[in-house]
Short mmCIF file of C-alpha atoms and ligand atoms in Angstrom, two decimals:
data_model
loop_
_atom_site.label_atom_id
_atom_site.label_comp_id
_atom_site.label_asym_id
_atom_site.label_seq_id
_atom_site.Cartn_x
_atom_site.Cartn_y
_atom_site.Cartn_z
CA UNK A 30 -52.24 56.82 -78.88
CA UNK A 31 -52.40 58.62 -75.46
CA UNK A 32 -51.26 56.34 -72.66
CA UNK A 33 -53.77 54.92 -69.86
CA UNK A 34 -55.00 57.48 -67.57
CA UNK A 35 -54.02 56.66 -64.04
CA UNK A 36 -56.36 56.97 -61.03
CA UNK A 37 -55.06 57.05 -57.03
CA UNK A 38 -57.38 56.62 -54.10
CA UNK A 39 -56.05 58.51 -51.45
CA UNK A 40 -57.21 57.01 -48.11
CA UNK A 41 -55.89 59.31 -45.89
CA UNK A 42 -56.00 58.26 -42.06
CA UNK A 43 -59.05 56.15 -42.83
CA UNK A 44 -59.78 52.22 -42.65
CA UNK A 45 -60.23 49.20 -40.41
CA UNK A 46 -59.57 45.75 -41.32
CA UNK A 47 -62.95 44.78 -42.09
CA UNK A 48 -63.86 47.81 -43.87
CA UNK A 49 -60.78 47.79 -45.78
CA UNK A 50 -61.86 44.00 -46.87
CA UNK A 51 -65.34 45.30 -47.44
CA UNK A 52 -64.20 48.08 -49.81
CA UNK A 53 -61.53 46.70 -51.96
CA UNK A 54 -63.94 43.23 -52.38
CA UNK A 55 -66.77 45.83 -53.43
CA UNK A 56 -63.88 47.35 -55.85
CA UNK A 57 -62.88 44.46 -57.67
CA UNK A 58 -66.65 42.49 -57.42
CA UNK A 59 -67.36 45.92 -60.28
CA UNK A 60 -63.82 46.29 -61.81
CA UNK A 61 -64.72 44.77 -65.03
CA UNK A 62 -62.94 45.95 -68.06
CA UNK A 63 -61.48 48.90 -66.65
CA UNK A 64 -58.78 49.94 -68.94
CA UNK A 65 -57.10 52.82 -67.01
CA UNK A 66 -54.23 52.26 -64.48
CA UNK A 67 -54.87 52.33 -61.03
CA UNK A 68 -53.83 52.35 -57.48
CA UNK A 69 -55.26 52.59 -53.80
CA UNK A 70 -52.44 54.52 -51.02
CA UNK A 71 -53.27 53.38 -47.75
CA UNK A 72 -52.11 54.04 -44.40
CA UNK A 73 -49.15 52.15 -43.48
CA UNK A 74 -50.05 49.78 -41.13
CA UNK A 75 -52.69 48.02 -43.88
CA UNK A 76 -49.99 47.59 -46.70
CA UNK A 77 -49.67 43.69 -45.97
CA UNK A 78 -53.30 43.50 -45.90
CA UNK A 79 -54.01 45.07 -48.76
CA UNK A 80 -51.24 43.72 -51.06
CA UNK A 81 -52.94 40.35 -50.14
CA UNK A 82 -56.23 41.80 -51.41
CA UNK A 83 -54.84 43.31 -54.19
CA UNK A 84 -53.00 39.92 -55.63
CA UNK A 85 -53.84 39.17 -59.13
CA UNK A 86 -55.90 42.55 -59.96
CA UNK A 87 -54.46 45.45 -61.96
CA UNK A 88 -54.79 47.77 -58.96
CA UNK A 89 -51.23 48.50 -57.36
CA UNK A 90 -50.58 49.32 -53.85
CA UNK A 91 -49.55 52.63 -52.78
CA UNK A 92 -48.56 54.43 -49.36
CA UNK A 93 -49.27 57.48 -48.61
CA UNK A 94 -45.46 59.25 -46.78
CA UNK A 95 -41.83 57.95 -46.86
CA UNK A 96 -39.16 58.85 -44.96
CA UNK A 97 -36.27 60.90 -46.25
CA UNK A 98 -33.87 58.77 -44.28
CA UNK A 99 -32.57 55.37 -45.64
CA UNK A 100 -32.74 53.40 -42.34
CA UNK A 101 -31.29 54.22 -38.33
CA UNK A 102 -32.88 55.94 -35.48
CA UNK A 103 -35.58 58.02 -36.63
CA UNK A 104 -38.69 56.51 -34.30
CA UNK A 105 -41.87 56.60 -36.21
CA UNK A 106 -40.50 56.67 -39.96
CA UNK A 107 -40.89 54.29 -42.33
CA UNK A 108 -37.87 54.19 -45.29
CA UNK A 109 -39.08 53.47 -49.02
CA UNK A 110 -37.26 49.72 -48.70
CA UNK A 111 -39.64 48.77 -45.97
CA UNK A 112 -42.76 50.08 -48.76
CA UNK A 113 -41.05 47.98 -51.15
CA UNK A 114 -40.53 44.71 -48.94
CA UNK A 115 -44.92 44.95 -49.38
CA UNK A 116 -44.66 45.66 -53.09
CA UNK A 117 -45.72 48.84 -52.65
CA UNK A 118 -45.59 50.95 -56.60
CA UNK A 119 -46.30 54.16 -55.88
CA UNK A 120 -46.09 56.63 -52.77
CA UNK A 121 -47.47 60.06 -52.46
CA UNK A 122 -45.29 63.04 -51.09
CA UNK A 123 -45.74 66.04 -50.35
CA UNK A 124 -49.02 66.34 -50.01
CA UNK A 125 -50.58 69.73 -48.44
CA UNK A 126 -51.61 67.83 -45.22
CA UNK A 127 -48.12 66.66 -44.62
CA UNK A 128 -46.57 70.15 -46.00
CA UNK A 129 -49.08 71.88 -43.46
CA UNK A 130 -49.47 69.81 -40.41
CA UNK A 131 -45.97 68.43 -40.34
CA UNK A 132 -44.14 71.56 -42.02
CA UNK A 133 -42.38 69.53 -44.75
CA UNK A 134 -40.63 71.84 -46.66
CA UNK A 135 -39.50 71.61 -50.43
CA UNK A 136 -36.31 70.27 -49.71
CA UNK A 137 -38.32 67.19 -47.32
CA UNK A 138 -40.74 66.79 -50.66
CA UNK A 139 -37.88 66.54 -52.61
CA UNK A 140 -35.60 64.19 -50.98
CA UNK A 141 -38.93 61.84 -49.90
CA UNK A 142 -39.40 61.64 -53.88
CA UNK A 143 -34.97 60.40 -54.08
CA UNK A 144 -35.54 58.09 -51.36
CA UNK A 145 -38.55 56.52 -53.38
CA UNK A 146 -37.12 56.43 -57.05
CA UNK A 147 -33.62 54.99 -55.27
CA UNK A 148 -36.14 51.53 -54.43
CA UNK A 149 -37.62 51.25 -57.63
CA UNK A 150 -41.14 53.19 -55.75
CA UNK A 151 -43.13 55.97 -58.19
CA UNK A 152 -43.26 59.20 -55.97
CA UNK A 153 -46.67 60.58 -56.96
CA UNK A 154 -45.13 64.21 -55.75
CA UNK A 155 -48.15 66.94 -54.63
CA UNK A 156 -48.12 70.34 -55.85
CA UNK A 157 -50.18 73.00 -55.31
CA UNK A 158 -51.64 77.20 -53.93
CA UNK A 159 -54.13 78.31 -51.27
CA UNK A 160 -56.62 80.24 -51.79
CA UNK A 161 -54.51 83.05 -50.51
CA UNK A 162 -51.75 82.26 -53.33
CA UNK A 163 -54.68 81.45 -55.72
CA UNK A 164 -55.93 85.01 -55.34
CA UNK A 165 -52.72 87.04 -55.26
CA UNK A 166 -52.15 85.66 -58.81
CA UNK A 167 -49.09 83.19 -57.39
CA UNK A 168 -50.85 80.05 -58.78
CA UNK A 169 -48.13 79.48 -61.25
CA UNK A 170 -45.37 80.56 -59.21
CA UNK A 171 -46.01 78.38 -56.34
CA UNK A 172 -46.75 74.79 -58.63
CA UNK A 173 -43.57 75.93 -60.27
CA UNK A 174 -41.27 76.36 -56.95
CA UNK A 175 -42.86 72.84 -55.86
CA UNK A 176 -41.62 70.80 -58.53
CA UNK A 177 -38.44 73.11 -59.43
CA UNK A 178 -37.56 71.17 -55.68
CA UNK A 179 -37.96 67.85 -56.89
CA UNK A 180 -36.50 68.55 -60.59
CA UNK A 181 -33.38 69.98 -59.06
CA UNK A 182 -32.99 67.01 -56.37
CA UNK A 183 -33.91 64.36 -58.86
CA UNK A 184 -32.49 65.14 -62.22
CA UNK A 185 -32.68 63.08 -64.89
CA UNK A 186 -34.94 60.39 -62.53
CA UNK A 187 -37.36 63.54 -63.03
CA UNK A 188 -38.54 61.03 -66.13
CA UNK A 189 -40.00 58.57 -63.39
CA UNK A 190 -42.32 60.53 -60.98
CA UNK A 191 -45.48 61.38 -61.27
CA UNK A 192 -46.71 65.01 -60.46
CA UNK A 193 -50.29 65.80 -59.11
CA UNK A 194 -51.53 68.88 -59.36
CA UNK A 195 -53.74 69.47 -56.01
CA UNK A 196 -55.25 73.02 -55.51
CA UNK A 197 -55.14 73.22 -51.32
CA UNK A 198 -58.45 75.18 -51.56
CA UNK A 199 -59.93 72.24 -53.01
CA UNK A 200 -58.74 69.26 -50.72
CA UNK A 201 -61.57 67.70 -48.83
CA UNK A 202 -63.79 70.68 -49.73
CA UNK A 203 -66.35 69.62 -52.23
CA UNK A 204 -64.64 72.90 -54.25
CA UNK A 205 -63.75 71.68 -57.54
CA UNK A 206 -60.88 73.45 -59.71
CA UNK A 207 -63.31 73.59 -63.11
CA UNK A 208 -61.76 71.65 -66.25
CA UNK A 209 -60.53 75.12 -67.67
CA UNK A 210 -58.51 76.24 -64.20
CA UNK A 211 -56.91 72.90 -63.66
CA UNK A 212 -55.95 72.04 -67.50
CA UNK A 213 -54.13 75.98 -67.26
CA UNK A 214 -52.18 75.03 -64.54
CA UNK A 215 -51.52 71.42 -65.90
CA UNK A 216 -50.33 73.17 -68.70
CA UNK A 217 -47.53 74.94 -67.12
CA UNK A 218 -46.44 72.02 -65.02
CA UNK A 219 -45.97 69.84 -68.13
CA UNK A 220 -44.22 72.49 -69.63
CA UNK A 221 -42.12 72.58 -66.74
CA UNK A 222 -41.82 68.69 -67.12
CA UNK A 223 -40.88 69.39 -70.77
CA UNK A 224 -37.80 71.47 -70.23
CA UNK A 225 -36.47 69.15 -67.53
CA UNK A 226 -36.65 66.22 -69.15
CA UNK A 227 -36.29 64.68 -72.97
CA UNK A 228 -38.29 61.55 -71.42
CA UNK A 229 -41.37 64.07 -70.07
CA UNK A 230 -44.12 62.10 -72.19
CA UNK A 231 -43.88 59.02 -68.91
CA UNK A 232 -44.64 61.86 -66.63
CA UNK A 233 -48.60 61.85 -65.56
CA UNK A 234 -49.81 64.71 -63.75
CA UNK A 235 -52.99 64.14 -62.24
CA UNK A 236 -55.69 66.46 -60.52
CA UNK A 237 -56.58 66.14 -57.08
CA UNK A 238 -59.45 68.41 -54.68
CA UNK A 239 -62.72 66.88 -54.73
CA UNK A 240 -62.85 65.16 -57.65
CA UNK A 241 -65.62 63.02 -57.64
CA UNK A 242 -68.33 60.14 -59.38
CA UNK A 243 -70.19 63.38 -60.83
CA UNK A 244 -67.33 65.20 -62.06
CA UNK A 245 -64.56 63.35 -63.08
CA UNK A 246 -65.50 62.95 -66.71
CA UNK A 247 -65.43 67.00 -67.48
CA UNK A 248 -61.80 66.86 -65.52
CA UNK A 249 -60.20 63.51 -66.71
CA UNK A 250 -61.44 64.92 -70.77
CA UNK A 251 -58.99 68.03 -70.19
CA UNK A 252 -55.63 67.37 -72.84
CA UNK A 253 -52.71 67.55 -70.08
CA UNK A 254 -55.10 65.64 -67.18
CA UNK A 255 -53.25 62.49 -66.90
CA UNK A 256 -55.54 61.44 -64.03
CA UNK A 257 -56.87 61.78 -60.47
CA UNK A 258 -55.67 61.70 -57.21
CA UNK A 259 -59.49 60.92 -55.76
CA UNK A 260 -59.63 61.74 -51.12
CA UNK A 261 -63.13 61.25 -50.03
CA UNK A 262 -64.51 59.40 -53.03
CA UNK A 263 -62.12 56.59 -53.23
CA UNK A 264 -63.61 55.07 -49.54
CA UNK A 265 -66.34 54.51 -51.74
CA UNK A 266 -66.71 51.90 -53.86
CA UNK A 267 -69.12 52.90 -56.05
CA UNK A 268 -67.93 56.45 -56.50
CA UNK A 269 -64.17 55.10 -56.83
CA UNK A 270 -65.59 52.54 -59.83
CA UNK A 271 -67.10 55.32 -61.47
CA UNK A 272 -63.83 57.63 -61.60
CA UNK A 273 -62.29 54.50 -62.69
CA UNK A 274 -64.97 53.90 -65.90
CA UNK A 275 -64.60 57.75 -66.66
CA UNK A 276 -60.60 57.16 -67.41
CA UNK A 277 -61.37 54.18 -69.01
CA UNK A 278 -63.01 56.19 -72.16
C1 PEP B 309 -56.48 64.22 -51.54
O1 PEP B 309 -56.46 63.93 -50.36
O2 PEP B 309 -55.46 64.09 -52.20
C2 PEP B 309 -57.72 64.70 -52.14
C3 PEP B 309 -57.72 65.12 -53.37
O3 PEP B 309 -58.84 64.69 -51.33
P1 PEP B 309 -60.35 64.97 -51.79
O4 PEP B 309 -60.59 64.20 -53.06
O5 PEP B 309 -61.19 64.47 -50.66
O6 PEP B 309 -60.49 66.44 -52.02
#
């Protein structure tokens, strides 16, 4: 039997304490029988908030950056025992708005995703091309320099991250990948996963760019699409509940 697809809300720099309350009471008012795994990254300053509002359901907390540093003078960083002191399970890095806006490079990425496995914390680790790469035929190449990072900073740990596959051209756009262009490149990332590891079957690797209430089905039914990483359509509940029901088939 496959295992549980897993779904991650992405929050981004969004939220407010009340509509934080609002949205993850709406969430678990319609969780029901939801049988996938799930998990809601939220900007740092809300992880005590929403671990309280998260006590006792099956969603997890997640955060959304970590710093490569352990602890010490590095103003404005937040280390991956701090994320766990919140019971925080998962934390995304290297995503394309951090690789972009702050220039993380592949080495950053990389050691972000040590500094999370070294406290117990499931670095849900971003790859993916622009539409520049996209069309000079690098898709492949690029995914596979991304995670080659992590694989060669994290051996055999490799086992315990989980990759998402987010095309850049698709982030925030309403641009889907279609089922057929993400499940290729899915493909060659769990054959990447594969070779690197004789424990590869834990790994998920989700898709992320605008996956949504009207098209996750098609994407979530593809064989290597583990899951979502869901932006704009997990600040809503109703959208976010339906991913949720279409990885629960
Ligand atoms: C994301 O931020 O990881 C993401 C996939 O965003 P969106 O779903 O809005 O494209």
């Amino acid at each position: 039997m496959s295992k549980p697809k897993l779904i991650v809300g992405n929050w981004k720099m969004n939220g407010g304490l009340s509509a934080n309350q609002a949205l993850i009471d709406e969430i678990k008012a319609g969780l029901g029988a939801v049988r996938c795994r799930a998990s809601v990254c939220v900007p740092h300053p809300y992880l005590a908030q929403v671990q309280l509002l998260l006590a006792g359901t099956p969603i997890a907390l997640g955060a959304q950056d970590v710093s490569i540093h352990a602890a010490g003078a590095y103003t404005g960083e937040v280390s991956s025992t701090m994320l766990r002191d919140f019971g925080v399970r998962y934390c995304i890095v290297g995503h394309s708005e951090r690789r972009q806006y702050h220039r993380e490079s592949e080495v950053d990425v990389a050691l972000k995703a040590k500094q999370a496995l070294a406290c117990g914390i499931t670095p849900i680790v971003c790859v993916g091309e622009t539409l520049a790469q996209r069309d000079a035929g690098e898709t492949e190449a690029v995914v596979k320099r991304q995670l080659a990072a992590v694989v060669h900073e994290n051996g055999h740990c490799i086992s315990e991250i989980v990759v998402a596959y987010e095309p850049v051209w698709a982030i925030g756009t309403g641009r889907t990948a279609t089922p057929e262009q993400a499940q290729e490149v899915h493909a060659v990332l769990r054959a990447q996963i594969k070779a690197a590891t004789p424990h590869h079957e834990r790994v998920a690797i989700l898709y992320g760019g605008s996956m949504n209430a009207a098209n996750a089905a098609e994407l979530l039914v593809q064989p290597d699409v583990d899951g979502g990483l869901i932006g704009g359509a997990a600040l809503k509940a109703t959208d976010f509940l339906t991913i949720l029901r279409a990885a629960s088939r």
